[in-house]
Short mmCIF file of C-alpha atoms in Angstrom, two decimals:
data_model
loop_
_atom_site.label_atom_id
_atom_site.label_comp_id
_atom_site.label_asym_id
_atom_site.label_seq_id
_atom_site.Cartn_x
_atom_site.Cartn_y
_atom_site.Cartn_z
CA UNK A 1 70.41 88.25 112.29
CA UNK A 2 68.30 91.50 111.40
CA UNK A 3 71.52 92.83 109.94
CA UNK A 4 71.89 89.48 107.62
CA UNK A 5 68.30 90.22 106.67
CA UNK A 6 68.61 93.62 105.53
CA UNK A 7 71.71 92.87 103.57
CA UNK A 8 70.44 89.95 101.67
CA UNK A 9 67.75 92.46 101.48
CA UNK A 10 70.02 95.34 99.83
CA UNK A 11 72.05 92.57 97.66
CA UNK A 12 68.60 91.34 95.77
CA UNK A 13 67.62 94.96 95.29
CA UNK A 14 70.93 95.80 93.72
CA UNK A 15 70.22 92.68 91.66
CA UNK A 16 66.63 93.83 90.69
CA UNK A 17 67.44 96.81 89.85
CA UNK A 18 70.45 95.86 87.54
CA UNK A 19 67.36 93.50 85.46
CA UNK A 20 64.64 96.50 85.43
CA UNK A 21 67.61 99.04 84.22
CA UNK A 22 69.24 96.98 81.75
CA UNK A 23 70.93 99.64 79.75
CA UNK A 24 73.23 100.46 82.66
CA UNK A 25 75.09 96.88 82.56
CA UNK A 26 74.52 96.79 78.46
CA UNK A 27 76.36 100.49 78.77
CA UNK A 28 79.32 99.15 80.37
CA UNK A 29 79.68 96.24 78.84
CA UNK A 30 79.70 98.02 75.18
CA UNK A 31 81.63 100.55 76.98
CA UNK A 32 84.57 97.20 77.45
CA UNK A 33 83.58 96.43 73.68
CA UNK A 34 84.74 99.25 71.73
CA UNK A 35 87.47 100.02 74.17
CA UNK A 36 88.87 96.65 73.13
CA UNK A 37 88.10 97.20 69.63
CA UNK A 38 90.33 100.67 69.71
CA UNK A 39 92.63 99.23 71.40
CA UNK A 40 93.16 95.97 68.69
CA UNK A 41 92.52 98.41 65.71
CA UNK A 42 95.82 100.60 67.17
CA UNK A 43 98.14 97.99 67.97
CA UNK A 44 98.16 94.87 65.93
CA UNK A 45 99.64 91.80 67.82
CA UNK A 46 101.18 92.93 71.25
CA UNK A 47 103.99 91.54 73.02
CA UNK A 48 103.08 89.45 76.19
CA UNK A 49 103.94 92.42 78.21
CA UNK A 50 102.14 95.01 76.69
CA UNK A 51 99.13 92.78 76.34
CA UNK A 52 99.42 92.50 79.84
CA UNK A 53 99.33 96.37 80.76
CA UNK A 54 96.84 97.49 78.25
CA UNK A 55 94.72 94.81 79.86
CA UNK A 56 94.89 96.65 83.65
CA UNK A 57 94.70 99.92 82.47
CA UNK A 58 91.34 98.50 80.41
CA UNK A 59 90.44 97.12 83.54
CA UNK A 60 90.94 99.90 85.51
CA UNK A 61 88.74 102.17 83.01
CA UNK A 62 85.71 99.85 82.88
CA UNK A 63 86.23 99.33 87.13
CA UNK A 64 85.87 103.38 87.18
CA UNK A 65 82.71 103.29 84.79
CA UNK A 66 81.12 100.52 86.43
CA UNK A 67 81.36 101.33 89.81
CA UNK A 68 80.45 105.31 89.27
CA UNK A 69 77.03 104.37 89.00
CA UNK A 70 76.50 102.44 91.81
CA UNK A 71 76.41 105.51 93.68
CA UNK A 72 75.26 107.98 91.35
CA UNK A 73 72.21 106.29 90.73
CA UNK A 74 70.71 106.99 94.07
CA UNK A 75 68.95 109.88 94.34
CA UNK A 76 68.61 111.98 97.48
CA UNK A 77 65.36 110.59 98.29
CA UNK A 78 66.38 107.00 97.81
CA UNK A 79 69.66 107.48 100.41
CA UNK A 80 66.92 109.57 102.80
CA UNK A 81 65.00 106.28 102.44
CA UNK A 82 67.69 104.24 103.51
CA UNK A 83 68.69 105.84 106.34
CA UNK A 84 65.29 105.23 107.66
CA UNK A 85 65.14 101.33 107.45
CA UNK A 86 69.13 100.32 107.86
CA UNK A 87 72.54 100.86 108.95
CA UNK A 88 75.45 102.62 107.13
CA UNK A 89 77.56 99.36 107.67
CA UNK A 90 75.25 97.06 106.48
CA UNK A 91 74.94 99.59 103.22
CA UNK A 92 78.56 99.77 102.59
CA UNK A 93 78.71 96.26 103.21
CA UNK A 94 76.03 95.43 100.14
CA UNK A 95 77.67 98.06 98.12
CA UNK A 96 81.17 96.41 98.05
CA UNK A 97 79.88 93.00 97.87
CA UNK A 98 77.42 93.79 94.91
CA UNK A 99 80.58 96.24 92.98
CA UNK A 100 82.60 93.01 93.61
CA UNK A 101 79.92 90.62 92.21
CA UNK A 102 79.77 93.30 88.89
CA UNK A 103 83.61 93.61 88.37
CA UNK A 104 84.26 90.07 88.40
CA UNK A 105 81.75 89.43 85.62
CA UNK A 106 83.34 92.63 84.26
CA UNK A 107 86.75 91.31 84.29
CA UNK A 108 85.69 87.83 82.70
CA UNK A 109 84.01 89.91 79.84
CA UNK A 110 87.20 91.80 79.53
CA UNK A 111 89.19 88.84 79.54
CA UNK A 112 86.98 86.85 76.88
CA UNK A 113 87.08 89.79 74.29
CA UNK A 114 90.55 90.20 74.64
CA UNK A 115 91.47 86.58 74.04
CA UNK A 116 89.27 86.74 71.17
CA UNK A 117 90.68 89.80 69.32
CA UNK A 118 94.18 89.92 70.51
CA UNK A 119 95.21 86.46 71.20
CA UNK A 120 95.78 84.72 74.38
CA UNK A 121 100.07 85.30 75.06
CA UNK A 122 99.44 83.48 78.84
CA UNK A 123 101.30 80.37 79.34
CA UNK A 124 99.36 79.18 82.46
CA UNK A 125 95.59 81.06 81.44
CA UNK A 126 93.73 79.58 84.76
CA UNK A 127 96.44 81.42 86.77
CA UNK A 128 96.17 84.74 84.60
CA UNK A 129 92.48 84.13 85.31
CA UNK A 130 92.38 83.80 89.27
CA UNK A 131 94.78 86.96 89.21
CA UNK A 132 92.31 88.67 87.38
CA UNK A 133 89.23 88.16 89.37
CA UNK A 134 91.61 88.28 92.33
CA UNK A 135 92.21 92.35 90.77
CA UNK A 136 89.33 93.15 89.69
CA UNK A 137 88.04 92.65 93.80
CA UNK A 138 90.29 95.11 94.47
CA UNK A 139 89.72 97.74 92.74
CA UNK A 140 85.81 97.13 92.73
CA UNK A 141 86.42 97.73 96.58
CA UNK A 142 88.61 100.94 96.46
CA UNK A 143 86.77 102.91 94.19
CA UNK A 144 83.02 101.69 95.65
CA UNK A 145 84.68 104.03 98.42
CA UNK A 146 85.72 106.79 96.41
CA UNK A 147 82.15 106.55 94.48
CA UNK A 148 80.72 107.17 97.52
CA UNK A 149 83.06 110.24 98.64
CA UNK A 150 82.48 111.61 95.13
CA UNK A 151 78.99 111.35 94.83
CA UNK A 152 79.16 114.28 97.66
CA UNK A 153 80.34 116.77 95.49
CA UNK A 154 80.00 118.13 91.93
CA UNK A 155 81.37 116.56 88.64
CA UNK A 156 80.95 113.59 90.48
CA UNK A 157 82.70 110.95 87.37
CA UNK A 158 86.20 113.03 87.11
CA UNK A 159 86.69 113.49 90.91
CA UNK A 160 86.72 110.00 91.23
CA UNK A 161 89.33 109.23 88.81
CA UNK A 162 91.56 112.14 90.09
CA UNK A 163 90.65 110.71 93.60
CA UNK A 164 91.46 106.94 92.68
CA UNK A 165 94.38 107.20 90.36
CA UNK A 166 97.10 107.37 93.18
CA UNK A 167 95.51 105.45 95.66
CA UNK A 168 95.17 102.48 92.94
CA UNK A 169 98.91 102.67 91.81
CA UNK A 170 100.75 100.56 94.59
CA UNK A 171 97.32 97.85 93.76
CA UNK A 172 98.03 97.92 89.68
CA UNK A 173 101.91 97.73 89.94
CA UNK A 174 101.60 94.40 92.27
CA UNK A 175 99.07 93.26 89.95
CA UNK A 176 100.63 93.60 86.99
CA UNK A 177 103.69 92.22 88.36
CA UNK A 178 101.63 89.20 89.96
CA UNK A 179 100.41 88.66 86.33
CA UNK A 180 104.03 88.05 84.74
CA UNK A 181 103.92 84.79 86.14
CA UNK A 182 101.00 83.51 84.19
CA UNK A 183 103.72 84.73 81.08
CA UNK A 184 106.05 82.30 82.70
CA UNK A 185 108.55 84.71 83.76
CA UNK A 186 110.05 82.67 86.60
CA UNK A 187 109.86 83.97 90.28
CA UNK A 188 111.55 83.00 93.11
CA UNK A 189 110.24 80.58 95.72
CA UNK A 190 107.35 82.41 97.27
CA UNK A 191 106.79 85.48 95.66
CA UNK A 192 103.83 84.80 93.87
CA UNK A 193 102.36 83.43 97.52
CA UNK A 194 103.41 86.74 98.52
CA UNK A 195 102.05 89.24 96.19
CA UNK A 196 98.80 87.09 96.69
CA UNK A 197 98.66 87.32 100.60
CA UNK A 198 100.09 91.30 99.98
CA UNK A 199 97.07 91.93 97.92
CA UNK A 200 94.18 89.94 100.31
CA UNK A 201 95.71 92.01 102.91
CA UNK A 202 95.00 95.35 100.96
CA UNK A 203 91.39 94.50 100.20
CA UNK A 204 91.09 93.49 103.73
CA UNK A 205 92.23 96.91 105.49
CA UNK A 206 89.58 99.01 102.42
CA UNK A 207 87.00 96.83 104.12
CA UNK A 208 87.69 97.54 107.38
CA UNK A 209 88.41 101.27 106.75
CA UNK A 210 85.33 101.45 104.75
CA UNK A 211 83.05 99.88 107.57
CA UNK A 212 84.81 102.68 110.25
CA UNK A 213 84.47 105.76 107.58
CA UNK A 214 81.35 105.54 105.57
CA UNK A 215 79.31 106.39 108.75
CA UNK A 216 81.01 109.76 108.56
CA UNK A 217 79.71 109.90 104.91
CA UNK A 218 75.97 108.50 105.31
CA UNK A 219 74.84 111.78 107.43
CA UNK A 220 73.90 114.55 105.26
CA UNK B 1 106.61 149.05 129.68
CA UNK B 2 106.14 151.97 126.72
CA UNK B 3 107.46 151.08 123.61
CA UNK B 4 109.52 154.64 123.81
CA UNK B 5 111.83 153.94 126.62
CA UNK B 6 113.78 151.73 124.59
CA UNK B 7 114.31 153.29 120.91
CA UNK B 8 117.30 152.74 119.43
CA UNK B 9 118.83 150.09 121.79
CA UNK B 10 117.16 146.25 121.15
CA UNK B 11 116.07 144.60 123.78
CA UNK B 12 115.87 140.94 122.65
CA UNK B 13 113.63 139.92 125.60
CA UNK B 14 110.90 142.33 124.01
CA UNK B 15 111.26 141.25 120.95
CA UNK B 16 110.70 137.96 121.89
CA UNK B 17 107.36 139.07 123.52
CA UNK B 18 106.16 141.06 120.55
CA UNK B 19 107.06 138.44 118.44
CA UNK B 20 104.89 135.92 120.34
CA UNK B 21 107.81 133.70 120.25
CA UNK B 22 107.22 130.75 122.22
CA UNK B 23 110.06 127.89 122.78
CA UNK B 24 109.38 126.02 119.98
CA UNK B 25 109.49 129.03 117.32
CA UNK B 26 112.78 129.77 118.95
CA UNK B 27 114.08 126.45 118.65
CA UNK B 28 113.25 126.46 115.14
CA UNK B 29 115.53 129.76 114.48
CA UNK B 30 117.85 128.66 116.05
CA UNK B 31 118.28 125.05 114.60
CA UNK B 32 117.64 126.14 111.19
CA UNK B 33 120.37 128.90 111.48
CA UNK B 34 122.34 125.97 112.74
CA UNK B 35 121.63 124.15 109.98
CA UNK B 36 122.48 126.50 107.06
CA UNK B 37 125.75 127.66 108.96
CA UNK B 38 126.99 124.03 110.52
CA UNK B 39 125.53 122.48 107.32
CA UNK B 40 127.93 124.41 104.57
CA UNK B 41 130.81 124.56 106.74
CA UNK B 42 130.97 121.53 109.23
CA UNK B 43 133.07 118.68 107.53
CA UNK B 44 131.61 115.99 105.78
CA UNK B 45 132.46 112.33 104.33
CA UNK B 46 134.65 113.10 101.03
CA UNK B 47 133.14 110.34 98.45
CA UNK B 48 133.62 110.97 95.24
CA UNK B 49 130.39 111.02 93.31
CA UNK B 50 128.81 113.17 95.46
CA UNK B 51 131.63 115.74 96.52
CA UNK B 52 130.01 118.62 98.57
CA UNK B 53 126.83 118.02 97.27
CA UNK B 54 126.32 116.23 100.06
CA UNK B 55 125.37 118.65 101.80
CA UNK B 56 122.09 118.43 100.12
CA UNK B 57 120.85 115.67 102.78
CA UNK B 58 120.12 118.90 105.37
CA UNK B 59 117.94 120.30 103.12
CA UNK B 60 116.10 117.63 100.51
CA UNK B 61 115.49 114.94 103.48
CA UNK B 62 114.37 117.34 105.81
CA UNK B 63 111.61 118.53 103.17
CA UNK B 64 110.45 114.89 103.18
CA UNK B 65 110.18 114.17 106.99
CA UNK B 66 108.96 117.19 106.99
CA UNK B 67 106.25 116.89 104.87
CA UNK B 68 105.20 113.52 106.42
CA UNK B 69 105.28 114.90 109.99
CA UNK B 70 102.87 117.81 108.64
CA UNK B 71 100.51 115.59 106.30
CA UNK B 72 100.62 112.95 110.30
CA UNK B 73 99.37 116.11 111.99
CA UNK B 74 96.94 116.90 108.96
CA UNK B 75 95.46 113.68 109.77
CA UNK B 76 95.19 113.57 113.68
CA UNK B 77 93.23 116.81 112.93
CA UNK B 78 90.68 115.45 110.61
CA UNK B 79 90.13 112.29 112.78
CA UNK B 80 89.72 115.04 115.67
CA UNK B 81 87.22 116.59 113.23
CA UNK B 82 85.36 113.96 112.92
CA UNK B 83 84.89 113.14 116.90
CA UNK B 84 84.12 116.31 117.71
CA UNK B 85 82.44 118.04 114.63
CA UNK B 86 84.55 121.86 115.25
CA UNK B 87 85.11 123.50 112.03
CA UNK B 88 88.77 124.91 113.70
CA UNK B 89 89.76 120.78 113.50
CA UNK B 90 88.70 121.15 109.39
CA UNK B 91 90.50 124.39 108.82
CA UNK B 92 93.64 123.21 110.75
CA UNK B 93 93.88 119.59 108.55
CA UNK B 94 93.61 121.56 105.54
CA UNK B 95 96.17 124.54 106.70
CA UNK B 96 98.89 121.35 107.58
CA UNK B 97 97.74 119.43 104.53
CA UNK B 98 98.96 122.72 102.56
CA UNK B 99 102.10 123.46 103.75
CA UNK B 100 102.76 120.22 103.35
CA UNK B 101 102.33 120.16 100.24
CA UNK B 102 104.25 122.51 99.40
CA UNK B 103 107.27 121.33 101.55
CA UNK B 104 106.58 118.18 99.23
CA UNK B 105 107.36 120.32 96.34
CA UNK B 106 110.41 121.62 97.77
CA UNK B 107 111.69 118.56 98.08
CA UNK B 108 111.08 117.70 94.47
CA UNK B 109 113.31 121.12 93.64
CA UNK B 110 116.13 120.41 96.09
CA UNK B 111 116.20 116.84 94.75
CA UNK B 112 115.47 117.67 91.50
CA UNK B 113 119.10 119.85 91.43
CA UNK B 114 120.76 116.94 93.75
CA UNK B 115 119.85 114.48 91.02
CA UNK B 116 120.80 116.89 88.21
CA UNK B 117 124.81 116.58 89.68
CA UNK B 118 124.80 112.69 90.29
CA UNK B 119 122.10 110.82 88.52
CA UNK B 120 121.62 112.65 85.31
CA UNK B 121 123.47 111.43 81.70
CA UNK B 122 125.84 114.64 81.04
CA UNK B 123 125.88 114.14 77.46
CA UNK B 124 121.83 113.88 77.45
CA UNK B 125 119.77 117.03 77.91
CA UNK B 126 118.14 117.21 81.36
CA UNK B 127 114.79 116.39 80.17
CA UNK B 128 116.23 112.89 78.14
CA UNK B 129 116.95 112.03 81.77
CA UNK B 130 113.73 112.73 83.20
CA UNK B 131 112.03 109.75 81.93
CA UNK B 132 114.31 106.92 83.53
CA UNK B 133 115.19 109.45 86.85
CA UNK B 134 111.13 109.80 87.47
CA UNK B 135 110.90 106.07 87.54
CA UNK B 136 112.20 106.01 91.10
CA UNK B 137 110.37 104.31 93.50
CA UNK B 138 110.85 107.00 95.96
CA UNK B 139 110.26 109.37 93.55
CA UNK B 140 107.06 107.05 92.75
CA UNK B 141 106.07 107.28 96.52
CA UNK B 142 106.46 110.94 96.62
CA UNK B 143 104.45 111.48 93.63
CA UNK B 144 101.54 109.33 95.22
CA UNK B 145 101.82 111.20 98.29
CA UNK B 146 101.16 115.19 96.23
CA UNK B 147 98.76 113.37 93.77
CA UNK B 148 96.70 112.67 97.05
CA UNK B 149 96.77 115.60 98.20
CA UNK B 150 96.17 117.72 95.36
CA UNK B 151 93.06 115.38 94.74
CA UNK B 152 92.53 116.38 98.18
CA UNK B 153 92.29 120.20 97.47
CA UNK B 154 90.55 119.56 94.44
CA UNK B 155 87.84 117.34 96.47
CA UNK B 156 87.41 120.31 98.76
CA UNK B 157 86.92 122.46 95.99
CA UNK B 158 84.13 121.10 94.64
CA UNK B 159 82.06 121.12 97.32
CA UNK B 160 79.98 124.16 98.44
CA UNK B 161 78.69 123.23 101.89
CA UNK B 162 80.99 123.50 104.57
CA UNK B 163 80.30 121.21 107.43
CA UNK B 164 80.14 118.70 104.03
CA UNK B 165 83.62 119.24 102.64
CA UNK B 166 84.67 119.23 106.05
CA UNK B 167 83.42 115.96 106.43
CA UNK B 168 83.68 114.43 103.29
CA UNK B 169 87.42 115.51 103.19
CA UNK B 170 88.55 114.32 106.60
CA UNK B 171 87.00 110.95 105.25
CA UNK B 172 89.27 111.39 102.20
CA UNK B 173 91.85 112.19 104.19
CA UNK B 174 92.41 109.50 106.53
CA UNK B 175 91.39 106.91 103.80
CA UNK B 176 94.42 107.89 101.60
CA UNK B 177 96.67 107.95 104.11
CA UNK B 178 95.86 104.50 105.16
CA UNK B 179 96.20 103.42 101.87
CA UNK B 180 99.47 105.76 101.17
CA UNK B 181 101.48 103.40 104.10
CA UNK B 182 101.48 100.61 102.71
CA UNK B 183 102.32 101.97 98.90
CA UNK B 184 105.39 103.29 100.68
CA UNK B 185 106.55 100.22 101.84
CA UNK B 186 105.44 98.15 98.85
CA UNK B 187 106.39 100.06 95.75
CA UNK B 188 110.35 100.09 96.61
CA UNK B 189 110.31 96.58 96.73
CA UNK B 190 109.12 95.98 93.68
CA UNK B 191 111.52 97.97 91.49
CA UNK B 192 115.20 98.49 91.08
CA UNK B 193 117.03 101.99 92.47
CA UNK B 194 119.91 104.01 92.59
CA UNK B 195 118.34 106.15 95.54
CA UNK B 196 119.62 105.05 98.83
CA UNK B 197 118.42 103.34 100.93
CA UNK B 198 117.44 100.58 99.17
CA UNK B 199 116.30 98.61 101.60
CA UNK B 200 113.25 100.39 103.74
CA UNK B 201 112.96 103.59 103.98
CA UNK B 202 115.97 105.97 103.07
CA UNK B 203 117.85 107.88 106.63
CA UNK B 204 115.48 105.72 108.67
CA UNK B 205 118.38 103.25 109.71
CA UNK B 206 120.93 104.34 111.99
CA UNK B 207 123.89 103.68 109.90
CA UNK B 208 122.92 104.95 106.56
CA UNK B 209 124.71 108.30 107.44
CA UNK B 210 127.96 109.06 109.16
CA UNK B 211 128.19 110.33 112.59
CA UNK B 212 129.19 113.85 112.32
CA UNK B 213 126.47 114.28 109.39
CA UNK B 214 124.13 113.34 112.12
CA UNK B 215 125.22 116.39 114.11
CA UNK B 216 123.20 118.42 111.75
CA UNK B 217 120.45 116.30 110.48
CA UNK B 218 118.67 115.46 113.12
CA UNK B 219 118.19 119.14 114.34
CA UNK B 220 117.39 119.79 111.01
CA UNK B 221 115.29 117.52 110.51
CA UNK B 222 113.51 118.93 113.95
CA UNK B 223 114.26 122.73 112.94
CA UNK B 224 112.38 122.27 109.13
CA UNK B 225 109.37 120.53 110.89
CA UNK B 226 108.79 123.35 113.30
CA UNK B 227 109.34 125.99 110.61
CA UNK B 228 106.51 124.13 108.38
CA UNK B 229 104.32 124.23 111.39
CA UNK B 230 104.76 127.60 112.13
CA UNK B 231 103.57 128.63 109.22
CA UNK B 232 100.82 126.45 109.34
CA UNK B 233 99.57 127.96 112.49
CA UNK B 234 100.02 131.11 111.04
CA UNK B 235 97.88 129.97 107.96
CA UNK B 236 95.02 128.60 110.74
CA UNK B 237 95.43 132.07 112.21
CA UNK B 238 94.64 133.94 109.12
CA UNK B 239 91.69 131.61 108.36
CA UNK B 240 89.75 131.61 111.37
CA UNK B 241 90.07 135.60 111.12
CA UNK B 242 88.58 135.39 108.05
CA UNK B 243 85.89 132.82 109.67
CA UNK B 244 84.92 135.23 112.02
CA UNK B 245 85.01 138.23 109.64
CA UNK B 246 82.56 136.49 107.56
CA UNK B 247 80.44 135.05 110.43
CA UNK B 248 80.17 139.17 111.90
CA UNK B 249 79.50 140.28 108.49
CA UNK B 250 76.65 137.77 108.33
CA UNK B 251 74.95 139.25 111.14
#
């Protein structure tokens, strides 16, 4: 019950925080504006498939730049603080959930501005959509880990892209494959089902190894 | 006994002592010289894309198990590291890790040349082929596997203190190899390939090679792991020397 407390506790304070420092969000989101802008001025009117992988790899980006902060932004004095008044699970625990929270309001951002500039090639959009937030958990997940293994060491931003880039591959190539059927490319019986169960099981097995490992991490 | 009693005649025995062989360094010689000498002349399967380069199997599979059996013992070593907190745990997962490594990019090279006989377009230059070879998704695993690890190298790198990169790398580690599994498994069944072993994981299944290529791989196999992890121990050697060296300099 005291563990409930304190993370409901942590959550609101992520929360708080995100309304007193409002140029972090307003960074990232202009961050997903101009990348999209680039990205229509350079390529006018793309194919349903390359629509489809610009949009991860956007995704991916803004997931790197969104997340990075969440553990950047504490200084030493803040994580000494924590120590003293919780646990490292229940930490972790409001760290994914709250990077989770931000991505999927990321991705729908993502989605909205790329509908609006570049068109909308899905057949089925609600199931493009589900896959999307469905994504966008994941990788808000891995690379709230790999924020907080980078924030341990120096150039903190780069290491975790050189960190997250293979361990993210096997989780983008399912995804963008996942996403094909919202362009009505026809599956067989199943498959769809599961890529879906393949990729709950993935974000299932971060959370668990990210409960078992961030201990290791919390002690300075 | 004085080393001067026996000049000029070799006593193997002694050698063997000097050498600090123990069983499994001799098994390795002697497997690996197996290998080499029952590998180019024992007979093989005659099929006729791959002609003698068959042969190849000893040596580019091997690398592979190889490397997975080292970056396996990289990993019980950093989850000992982080039970017990002894830096000899850290310098042995990152000795393993290494080799490793570099076994990985053997591989690459020994399948690089395989590929260059059977895969590649003969009336493209090698690099016009590289594009649609590289797509792989074995090739795509393997890649994942070195990128971790040289992010890995990279991590440790860039951080100063040292019971801190020990930690925060055995956390790395056994994170990316959790996640590396299941890559493995997933990324071949999502794209087409002309490696074999299309189905799982390639030399994994009993019958994907003939019985009298067995007859070497397997000690191969056994004979390249040993030889990696030889030279890993003598890499842990060399760094706790250098441990110490610094630690009495300290003083």
């Amino acid at each position: 019950m005291e563990a409930l407390n304190q993370y409901t506790a942590l959550l609101k304070k992520e929360f708080l925080l995100e309304t007193r420092q409002q140029h972090t969000l307003y960074g990232v989101m202009l961050y997903i504006a101009s990348t999209v802008f680039v990205i229509y001025l350079t390529i006018d009117s793309p194919d349903a498939d390359t629509w489809n992988s610009l949009f991860w790899i956007t995704q991916l980006f803004i997931c790197i730049n969104a997340v990075a902060k969440s553990f950047l932004q504490e200084a030493r004095g803040r994580m000494l603080y924590y120590y003293s008044i919780t646990s490292p699970v229940v930490f972790i625990l409001s760290k994914l959930s709250y990077n989770v929270l931000l991505m999927l309001a990321m991705n729908l951002v993502n989605l909205l501005l790329y509908s609006a500039f570049m068109g909308n090639p899905t057949e089925s959009f609600l199931q493009f959509l589900f896959i999307g937030l469905l994504g966008s958990m994941g990788l808000g997940l891995v690379f709230t880990m790999l924020a907080a293994i980078a924030s341990k060491a120096m150039q903190q931003a780069s290491l975790m892209a050189i960190l997250g880039f293979p361990l993210i591959i096997p989780q983008l190539l399912l995804l963008v494959r996942l996403s094909k059927t919202a362009f009505s490319e026809v599956f067989r019986d199943g498959v769809p089902q599961q890529l879906v169960l393949l990729l709950v099981s993935l974000d299932i097995l971060i959370v668990f190894l990210a409960v078992i490992l961030y201990p290791f991490l919390w002690k300075d | 006994m004085p080393v001067e009693q026996n000049k000029g005649s070799f006593n193997a025995l002694q050698y063997i002592h000097a050498m600090r062989l123990t069983w499994w360094k001799i098994t390795a010689i002697v497997l690996l010289a197996y290998a080499v000498i029952g590998g180019l002349l024992l007979p093989v399967p005659e099929l006729s894309q791959l002609g003698e380069t068959i042969r190849n199997l000893y040596y580019h599979v091997c690398m592979w198990f190889a490397m997975m059996i080292l970056f396996t013992i990289s990993i019980a070593q950093s989850i000992k590291y982080l039970r017990t907190g002894l830096i000899e745990h850290d310098i042995k997962a990152s000795s393993y890790a290494g080799v490793g490594t570099y076994l990985g990019l053997l591989g690459y090279a020994t399948g690089a040349i395989w590929a260059s006989f059977t895969w590649a377009d003969p009336n493209n230059p090698a690099f016009a082929s590289f594009g649609s070879i590289m797509r792989e998704p074995k090739l795509i695993g393997a890649a994942i596997a070195l990128l971790i690890y040289g992010a890995y190298f990279i991590l440790r790198s860039s951080i100063t203190d040292m019971d801190q990169r020990a930690r925060v790398s055995a956390v790395y580690n056994i994170f990316a190899y959790a996640m590396l599994f299941p890559s493995i498994w997933i990324i071949p069944r999502l794209l087409p390939s002309l490696h074999p072993g299309q189905e799982g994981n390639p030399a994994l299944n009993f019958n994907d090679i003939d019985a009298r290529m067995r007859m070497v791989f397997y000690p191969a196999v056994i004979g390249w792991a040993f030889l990696g992890i030889w030279i890993a121990t003598l890499k842990i050697r060399h760094k706790i020397l250098l441990e110490q060296k610094w630690f009495a300099h300290e003083k």
